[in-house]
Amino acid sequence: MTGFGEQESRGYDRRASKLLGGLYRHIADEVAASTGTGAAVLDVGTGPGLLLAHLGRRRPDLLLHGVDLSPHMIALARNNLAEHAAELSVGDVGALPYPDNSFDLVVSSLSMHEWPDPVAAAAELERVLRPRGTLALYDFRFVRDASMRSALGARFAAPTVRRKVVRPRGYPIGLYAQWTARAARATRPCGDAT
């Protein structure tokens, strides 16, 4: 999978700023209510960093990190996050550039449907989460998600893998869904497929 080019990134930034504010506020409210002081948060597929900007305004105590496949998106995120302390990286969900057990919460908004390998993505998301860390993926409600649900169920404690429809305040219908899971244990050693 390739990232957005410069023109596509700028176009997405303009559209997301206008159309997705309600979703980002909704996610920021949920993150603010569910994370402890000083928690390390990773936004996968951060795009132009708009969700991180909402989180930074809502919870300046959080240690914010964002990763995106597109260097152009990361450049836009740096501009959008100039007032917030956030570490940004270019990287792929299938090979995240972070050590094991790095984050208390991993969040993603509207990028899951682009991930080409759900199994690799789920393994990496679990790897970078701390034990008992939380995963919260938001995407369009109508996304075909059977392979991602299966991949999450194989990597996370099955009873914690959940999907629910999300309708941010002011939205007439539930366009989005949230998939959550909780890391149950320490990350498996490399090469352990069980």
PDB file of C-alpha atoms in Angstrom:
ATOM      1  CA  MET A   1       0.000   0.000   0.000  1.00  0.00           C
ATOM      2  CA  THR A   2       1.280   3.465  -0.804  1.00  0.00           C
ATOM      3  CA  GLY A   3       0.583   6.625   1.137  1.00  0.00           C
ATOM      4  CA  PHE A   4      -1.174   9.745  -0.059  1.00  0.00           C
ATOM      5  CA  GLY A   5       0.799  12.043  -2.348  1.00  0.00           C
ATOM      6  CA  GLU A   6       1.179  15.744  -1.585  1.00  0.00           C
ATOM      7  CA  GLN A   7      -1.979  16.888  -3.425  1.00  0.00           C
ATOM      8  CA  GLU A   8      -4.111  14.060  -2.036  1.00  0.00           C
ATOM      9  CA  SER A   9      -2.830  14.824   1.481  1.00  0.00           C
ATOM     10  CA  ARG A  10      -3.707  18.523   1.217  1.00  0.00           C
ATOM     11  CA  GLY A  11      -7.156  17.681  -0.166  1.00  0.00           C
ATOM     12  CA  TYR A  12      -7.799  15.208   2.637  1.00  0.00           C
ATOM     13  CA  ASP A  13      -6.690  17.767   5.236  1.00  0.00           C
ATOM     14  CA  ARG A  14      -9.177  20.339   3.873  1.00  0.00           C
ATOM     15  CA  ARG A  15     -12.060  17.847   3.728  1.00  0.00           C
ATOM     16  CA  ALA A  16     -11.323  16.256   7.108  1.00  0.00           C
ATOM     17  CA  SER A  17     -11.117  19.661   8.790  1.00  0.00           C
ATOM     18  CA  LYS A  18     -14.626  20.480   7.562  1.00  0.00           C
ATOM     19  CA  LEU A  19     -16.367  17.108   7.695  1.00  0.00           C
ATOM     20  CA  LEU A  20     -14.853  15.059  10.516  1.00  0.00           C
ATOM     21  CA  GLY A  21     -14.681  17.469  13.457  1.00  0.00           C
ATOM     22  CA  GLY A  22     -17.644  15.815  15.179  1.00  0.00           C
ATOM     23  CA  LEU A  23     -16.063  12.373  14.911  1.00  0.00           C
ATOM     24  CA  TYR A  24     -12.706  13.622  16.212  1.00  0.00           C
ATOM     25  CA  ARG A  25     -14.401  15.392  19.142  1.00  0.00           C
ATOM     26  CA  HIS A  26     -16.323  12.186  19.925  1.00  0.00           C
ATOM     27  CA  ILE A  27     -13.134  10.095  19.897  1.00  0.00           C
ATOM     28  CA  ALA A  28     -11.242  12.698  21.945  1.00  0.00           C
ATOM     29  CA  ASP A  29     -14.029  12.670  24.550  1.00  0.00           C
ATOM     30  CA  GLU A  30     -13.911   8.867  24.772  1.00  0.00           C
ATOM     31  CA  VAL A  31     -10.106   8.841  25.022  1.00  0.00           C
ATOM     32  CA  ALA A  32     -10.139  11.609  27.642  1.00  0.00           C
ATOM     33  CA  ALA A  33     -12.614   9.669  29.777  1.00  0.00           C
ATOM     34  CA  SER A  34     -10.842   6.320  29.501  1.00  0.00           C
ATOM     35  CA  THR A  35      -7.112   7.080  29.877  1.00  0.00           C
ATOM     36  CA  GLY A  36      -5.071   7.776  32.958  1.00  0.00           C
ATOM     37  CA  THR A  37      -2.868  10.786  33.565  1.00  0.00           C
ATOM     38  CA  GLY A  38       0.210  10.824  31.339  1.00  0.00           C
ATOM     39  CA  ALA A  39      -0.912   7.851  29.253  1.00  0.00           C
ATOM     40  CA  ALA A  40       1.003   7.135  26.042  1.00  0.00           C
ATOM     41  CA  VAL A  41      -1.365   7.253  23.039  1.00  0.00           C
ATOM     42  CA  LEU A  42      -0.624   6.215  19.454  1.00  0.00           C
ATOM     43  CA  ASP A  43      -2.813   7.358  16.547  1.00  0.00           C
ATOM     44  CA  VAL A  44      -2.327   4.900  13.658  1.00  0.00           C
ATOM     45  CA  GLY A  45      -3.068   6.444  10.270  1.00  0.00           C
ATOM     46  CA  THR A  46      -2.903   9.873  11.861  1.00  0.00           C
ATOM     47  CA  GLY A  47      -3.194  11.631   8.519  1.00  0.00           C
ATOM     48  CA  PRO A  48      -2.922  15.398   9.030  1.00  0.00           C
ATOM     49  CA  GLY A  49      -2.974  14.966  12.834  1.00  0.00           C
ATOM     50  CA  LEU A  50      -6.446  16.390  13.426  1.00  0.00           C
ATOM     51  CA  LEU A  51      -7.424  13.772  16.012  1.00  0.00           C
ATOM     52  CA  LEU A  52      -4.147  14.330  17.876  1.00  0.00           C
ATOM     53  CA  ALA A  53      -4.822  18.084  17.879  1.00  0.00           C
ATOM     54  CA  HIS A  54      -8.233  17.455  19.500  1.00  0.00           C
ATOM     55  CA  LEU A  55      -6.611  15.142  22.051  1.00  0.00           C
ATOM     56  CA  GLY A  56      -3.866  17.671  22.792  1.00  0.00           C
ATOM     57  CA  ARG A  57      -6.428  20.398  23.493  1.00  0.00           C
ATOM     58  CA  ARG A  58      -8.608  18.086  25.597  1.00  0.00           C
ATOM     59  CA  ARG A  59      -5.827  16.275  27.486  1.00  0.00           C
ATOM     60  CA  PRO A  60      -2.451  18.090  27.382  1.00  0.00           C
ATOM     61  CA  ASP A  61      -1.062  15.527  29.861  1.00  0.00           C
ATOM     62  CA  LEU A  62      -1.177  12.695  27.299  1.00  0.00           C
ATOM     63  CA  LEU A  63       2.002  11.564  25.530  1.00  0.00           C
ATOM     64  CA  LEU A  64       0.843  11.788  21.919  1.00  0.00           C
ATOM     65  CA  HIS A  65       2.317   9.842  19.016  1.00  0.00           C
ATOM     66  CA  GLY A  66       1.131   9.577  15.431  1.00  0.00           C
ATOM     67  CA  VAL A  67       2.160   7.337  12.555  1.00  0.00           C
ATOM     68  CA  ASP A  68       1.125   7.475   8.927  1.00  0.00           C
ATOM     69  CA  LEU A  69       2.281   5.771   5.751  1.00  0.00           C
ATOM     70  CA  SER A  70       2.473   9.096   3.898  1.00  0.00           C
ATOM     71  CA  PRO A  71       5.364  11.485   4.564  1.00  0.00           C
ATOM     72  CA  HIS A  72       3.130  14.231   3.130  1.00  0.00           C
ATOM     73  CA  MET A  73       0.488  13.550   5.776  1.00  0.00           C
ATOM     74  CA  ILE A  74       3.149  13.631   8.494  1.00  0.00           C
ATOM     75  CA  ALA A  75       4.351  17.023   7.170  1.00  0.00           C
ATOM     76  CA  LEU A  76       0.777  18.348   7.427  1.00  0.00           C
ATOM     77  CA  ALA A  77       0.428  16.830  10.904  1.00  0.00           C
ATOM     78  CA  ARG A  78       3.578  18.641  12.039  1.00  0.00           C
ATOM     79  CA  ASN A  79       1.996  21.940  10.963  1.00  0.00           C
ATOM     80  CA  ASN A  80      -1.387  21.117  12.529  1.00  0.00           C
ATOM     81  CA  LEU A  81       0.273  20.043  15.786  1.00  0.00           C
ATOM     82  CA  ALA A  82       2.689  22.977  16.125  1.00  0.00           C
ATOM     83  CA  GLU A  83       1.033  23.939  19.443  1.00  0.00           C
ATOM     84  CA  HIS A  84       1.076  20.387  20.836  1.00  0.00           C
ATOM     85  CA  ALA A  85       3.876  18.081  21.890  1.00  0.00           C
ATOM     86  CA  ALA A  86       3.452  15.047  19.644  1.00  0.00           C
ATOM     87  CA  GLU A  87       5.978  12.646  18.179  1.00  0.00           C
ATOM     88  CA  LEU A  88       5.245  11.789  14.549  1.00  0.00           C
ATOM     89  CA  SER A  89       6.654   8.990  12.399  1.00  0.00           C
ATOM     90  CA  VAL A  90       6.280   7.654   8.894  1.00  0.00           C
ATOM     91  CA  GLY A  91       5.399   3.971   9.104  1.00  0.00           C
ATOM     92  CA  ASP A  92       3.029   1.160   8.197  1.00  0.00           C
ATOM     93  CA  VAL A  93       0.522  -0.512  10.520  1.00  0.00           C
ATOM     94  CA  GLY A  94       1.999  -3.853   9.423  1.00  0.00           C
ATOM     95  CA  ALA A  95       5.475  -2.866  10.714  1.00  0.00           C
ATOM     96  CA  LEU A  96       5.077  -0.151  13.351  1.00  0.00           C
ATOM     97  CA  PRO A  97       8.293   1.734  14.189  1.00  0.00           C
ATOM     98  CA  TYR A  98       7.935   1.404  17.975  1.00  0.00           C
ATOM     99  CA  PRO A  99       9.273  -0.985  20.608  1.00  0.00           C
ATOM    100  CA  ASP A 100       7.099  -3.627  22.250  1.00  0.00           C
ATOM    101  CA  ASN A 101       4.794  -2.461  25.060  1.00  0.00           C
ATOM    102  CA  SER A 102       5.037   1.244  24.187  1.00  0.00           C
ATOM    103  CA  PHE A 103       1.450   2.497  24.484  1.00  0.00           C
ATOM    104  CA  ASP A 104      -1.466   2.478  26.906  1.00  0.00           C
ATOM    105  CA  LEU A 105      -3.925   3.211  24.099  1.00  0.00           C
ATOM    106  CA  VAL A 106      -3.751   2.745  20.345  1.00  0.00           C
ATOM    107  CA  VAL A 107      -6.443   4.534  18.384  1.00  0.00           C
ATOM    108  CA  SER A 108      -7.150   4.791  14.677  1.00  0.00           C
ATOM    109  CA  SER A 109      -9.794   6.710  12.781  1.00  0.00           C
ATOM    110  CA  LEU A 110     -10.932   5.939   9.246  1.00  0.00           C
ATOM    111  CA  SER A 111      -7.830   4.038   8.155  1.00  0.00           C
ATOM    112  CA  MET A 112      -8.615   0.415   9.052  1.00  0.00           C
ATOM    113  CA  HIS A 113     -10.418  -0.131   5.732  1.00  0.00           C
ATOM    114  CA  GLU A 114      -7.117   0.676   3.954  1.00  0.00           C
ATOM    115  CA  TRP A 115      -5.014  -1.920   5.811  1.00  0.00           C
ATOM    116  CA  PRO A 116      -4.048  -4.650   3.313  1.00  0.00           C
ATOM    117  CA  ASP A 117      -3.085  -7.314   5.871  1.00  0.00           C
ATOM    118  CA  PRO A 118      -5.385  -7.462   8.937  1.00  0.00           C
ATOM    119  CA  VAL A 119      -3.372 -10.314  10.484  1.00  0.00           C
ATOM    120  CA  ALA A 120      -0.113  -8.327  10.384  1.00  0.00           C
ATOM    121  CA  ALA A 121      -1.921  -5.202  11.589  1.00  0.00           C
ATOM    122  CA  ALA A 122      -3.499  -6.980  14.574  1.00  0.00           C
ATOM    123  CA  ALA A 123      -0.146  -8.531  15.529  1.00  0.00           C
ATOM    124  CA  GLU A 124       1.581  -5.149  15.425  1.00  0.00           C
ATOM    125  CA  LEU A 125      -1.191  -3.396  17.341  1.00  0.00           C
ATOM    126  CA  GLU A 126      -0.990  -6.017  20.066  1.00  0.00           C
ATOM    127  CA  ARG A 127       2.815  -5.865  20.103  1.00  0.00           C
ATOM    128  CA  VAL A 128       3.016  -2.122  20.763  1.00  0.00           C
ATOM    129  CA  LEU A 129       0.285  -2.123  23.424  1.00  0.00           C
ATOM    130  CA  ARG A 130       1.251  -2.500  27.063  1.00  0.00           C
ATOM    131  CA  PRO A 131      -0.370  -5.344  28.989  1.00  0.00           C
ATOM    132  CA  ARG A 132      -3.995  -4.367  29.667  1.00  0.00           C
ATOM    133  CA  GLY A 133      -3.658  -1.586  27.076  1.00  0.00           C
ATOM    134  CA  THR A 134      -6.654  -0.658  24.952  1.00  0.00           C
ATOM    135  CA  LEU A 135      -7.172  -0.678  21.216  1.00  0.00           C
ATOM    136  CA  ALA A 136      -9.898   1.542  19.724  1.00  0.00           C
ATOM    137  CA  LEU A 137     -10.426   1.485  15.965  1.00  0.00           C
ATOM    138  CA  TYR A 138     -13.011   3.752  14.351  1.00  0.00           C
ATOM    139  CA  ASP A 139     -14.088   3.383  10.753  1.00  0.00           C
ATOM    140  CA  PHE A 140     -17.160   3.570   8.588  1.00  0.00           C
ATOM    141  CA  ARG A 141     -19.938   1.297   9.827  1.00  0.00           C
ATOM    142  CA  PHE A 142     -20.347  -0.433   6.469  1.00  0.00           C
ATOM    143  CA  VAL A 143     -16.681  -1.479   6.144  1.00  0.00           C
ATOM    144  CA  ARG A 144     -16.275  -5.203   5.517  1.00  0.00           C
ATOM    145  CA  ASP A 145     -14.658  -6.186   8.763  1.00  0.00           C
ATOM    146  CA  ALA A 146     -14.827  -9.981   9.044  1.00  0.00           C
ATOM    147  CA  SER A 147     -11.094 -10.469   8.429  1.00  0.00           C
ATOM    148  CA  MET A 148     -10.153  -7.710  10.887  1.00  0.00           C
ATOM    149  CA  ARG A 149     -12.523  -9.075  13.538  1.00  0.00           C
ATOM    150  CA  SER A 150     -11.002 -12.532  13.081  1.00  0.00           C
ATOM    151  CA  ALA A 151      -7.468 -11.137  13.291  1.00  0.00           C
ATOM    152  CA  LEU A 152      -8.282  -9.177  16.447  1.00  0.00           C
ATOM    153  CA  GLY A 153      -9.930 -12.237  18.009  1.00  0.00           C
ATOM    154  CA  ALA A 154      -6.772 -14.265  17.375  1.00  0.00           C
ATOM    155  CA  ARG A 155      -4.473 -11.689  19.025  1.00  0.00           C
ATOM    156  CA  PHE A 156      -6.535 -10.177  21.834  1.00  0.00           C
ATOM    157  CA  ALA A 157      -8.576 -11.666  24.669  1.00  0.00           C
ATOM    158  CA  ALA A 158     -11.718 -12.801  22.799  1.00  0.00           C
ATOM    159  CA  PRO A 159     -14.267 -11.419  25.300  1.00  0.00           C
ATOM    160  CA  THR A 160     -12.719  -7.954  25.003  1.00  0.00           C
ATOM    161  CA  VAL A 161     -13.078  -7.693  21.203  1.00  0.00           C
ATOM    162  CA  ARG A 162     -16.232  -5.671  20.603  1.00  0.00           C
ATOM    163  CA  ARG A 163     -17.902  -3.671  17.855  1.00  0.00           C
ATOM    164  CA  LYS A 164     -20.491  -0.951  18.332  1.00  0.00           C
ATOM    165  CA  VAL A 165     -22.108   1.703  16.164  1.00  0.00           C
ATOM    166  CA  VAL A 166     -20.965   5.248  16.910  1.00  0.00           C
ATOM    167  CA  ARG A 167     -23.030   8.360  16.309  1.00  0.00           C
ATOM    168  CA  PRO A 168     -21.243  11.558  17.286  1.00  0.00           C
ATOM    169  CA  ARG A 169     -23.375  14.372  18.677  1.00  0.00           C
ATOM    170  CA  GLY A 170     -25.201  16.202  15.889  1.00  0.00           C
ATOM    171  CA  TYR A 171     -24.928  13.361  13.368  1.00  0.00           C
ATOM    172  CA  PRO A 172     -28.376  12.185  12.203  1.00  0.00           C
ATOM    173  CA  ILE A 173     -27.350   8.523  11.817  1.00  0.00           C
ATOM    174  CA  GLY A 174     -24.593   6.217  13.011  1.00  0.00           C
ATOM    175  CA  LEU A 175     -22.134   6.314  10.104  1.00  0.00           C
ATOM    176  CA  TYR A 176     -19.244   4.941  12.106  1.00  0.00           C
ATOM    177  CA  ALA A 177     -18.356   1.881  14.115  1.00  0.00           C
ATOM    178  CA  GLN A 178     -15.840   1.367  16.883  1.00  0.00           C
ATOM    179  CA  TRP A 179     -13.885  -1.863  17.329  1.00  0.00           C
ATOM    180  CA  THR A 180     -12.242  -2.236  20.733  1.00  0.00           C
ATOM    181  CA  ALA A 181      -9.986  -4.817  22.303  1.00  0.00           C
ATOM    182  CA  ARG A 182      -7.794  -5.080  25.361  1.00  0.00           C
ATOM    183  CA  ALA A 183      -4.309  -6.561  25.512  1.00  0.00           C
ATOM    184  CA  ALA A 184      -4.484  -9.321  28.096  1.00  0.00           C
ATOM    185  CA  ARG A 185      -0.871 -10.202  28.628  1.00  0.00           C
ATOM    186  CA  ALA A 186       2.687  -9.324  27.815  1.00  0.00           C
ATOM    187  CA  THR A 187       3.588  -9.419  24.132  1.00  0.00           C
ATOM    188  CA  ARG A 188       4.458 -12.831  22.754  1.00  0.00           C
ATOM    189  CA  PRO A 189       8.125 -13.486  22.057  1.00  0.00           C
ATOM    190  CA  CYS A 190       9.170 -13.117  18.423  1.00  0.00           C
ATOM    191  CA  GLY A 191       8.394 -16.205  16.388  1.00  0.00           C
ATOM    192  CA  ASP A 192       5.693 -17.442  18.803  1.00  0.00           C
ATOM    193  CA  ALA A 193       2.638 -17.997  16.626  1.00  0.00           C
ATOM    194  CA  THR A 194       0.423 -19.352  19.394  1.00  0.00           C
TER     195      THR A 194
END
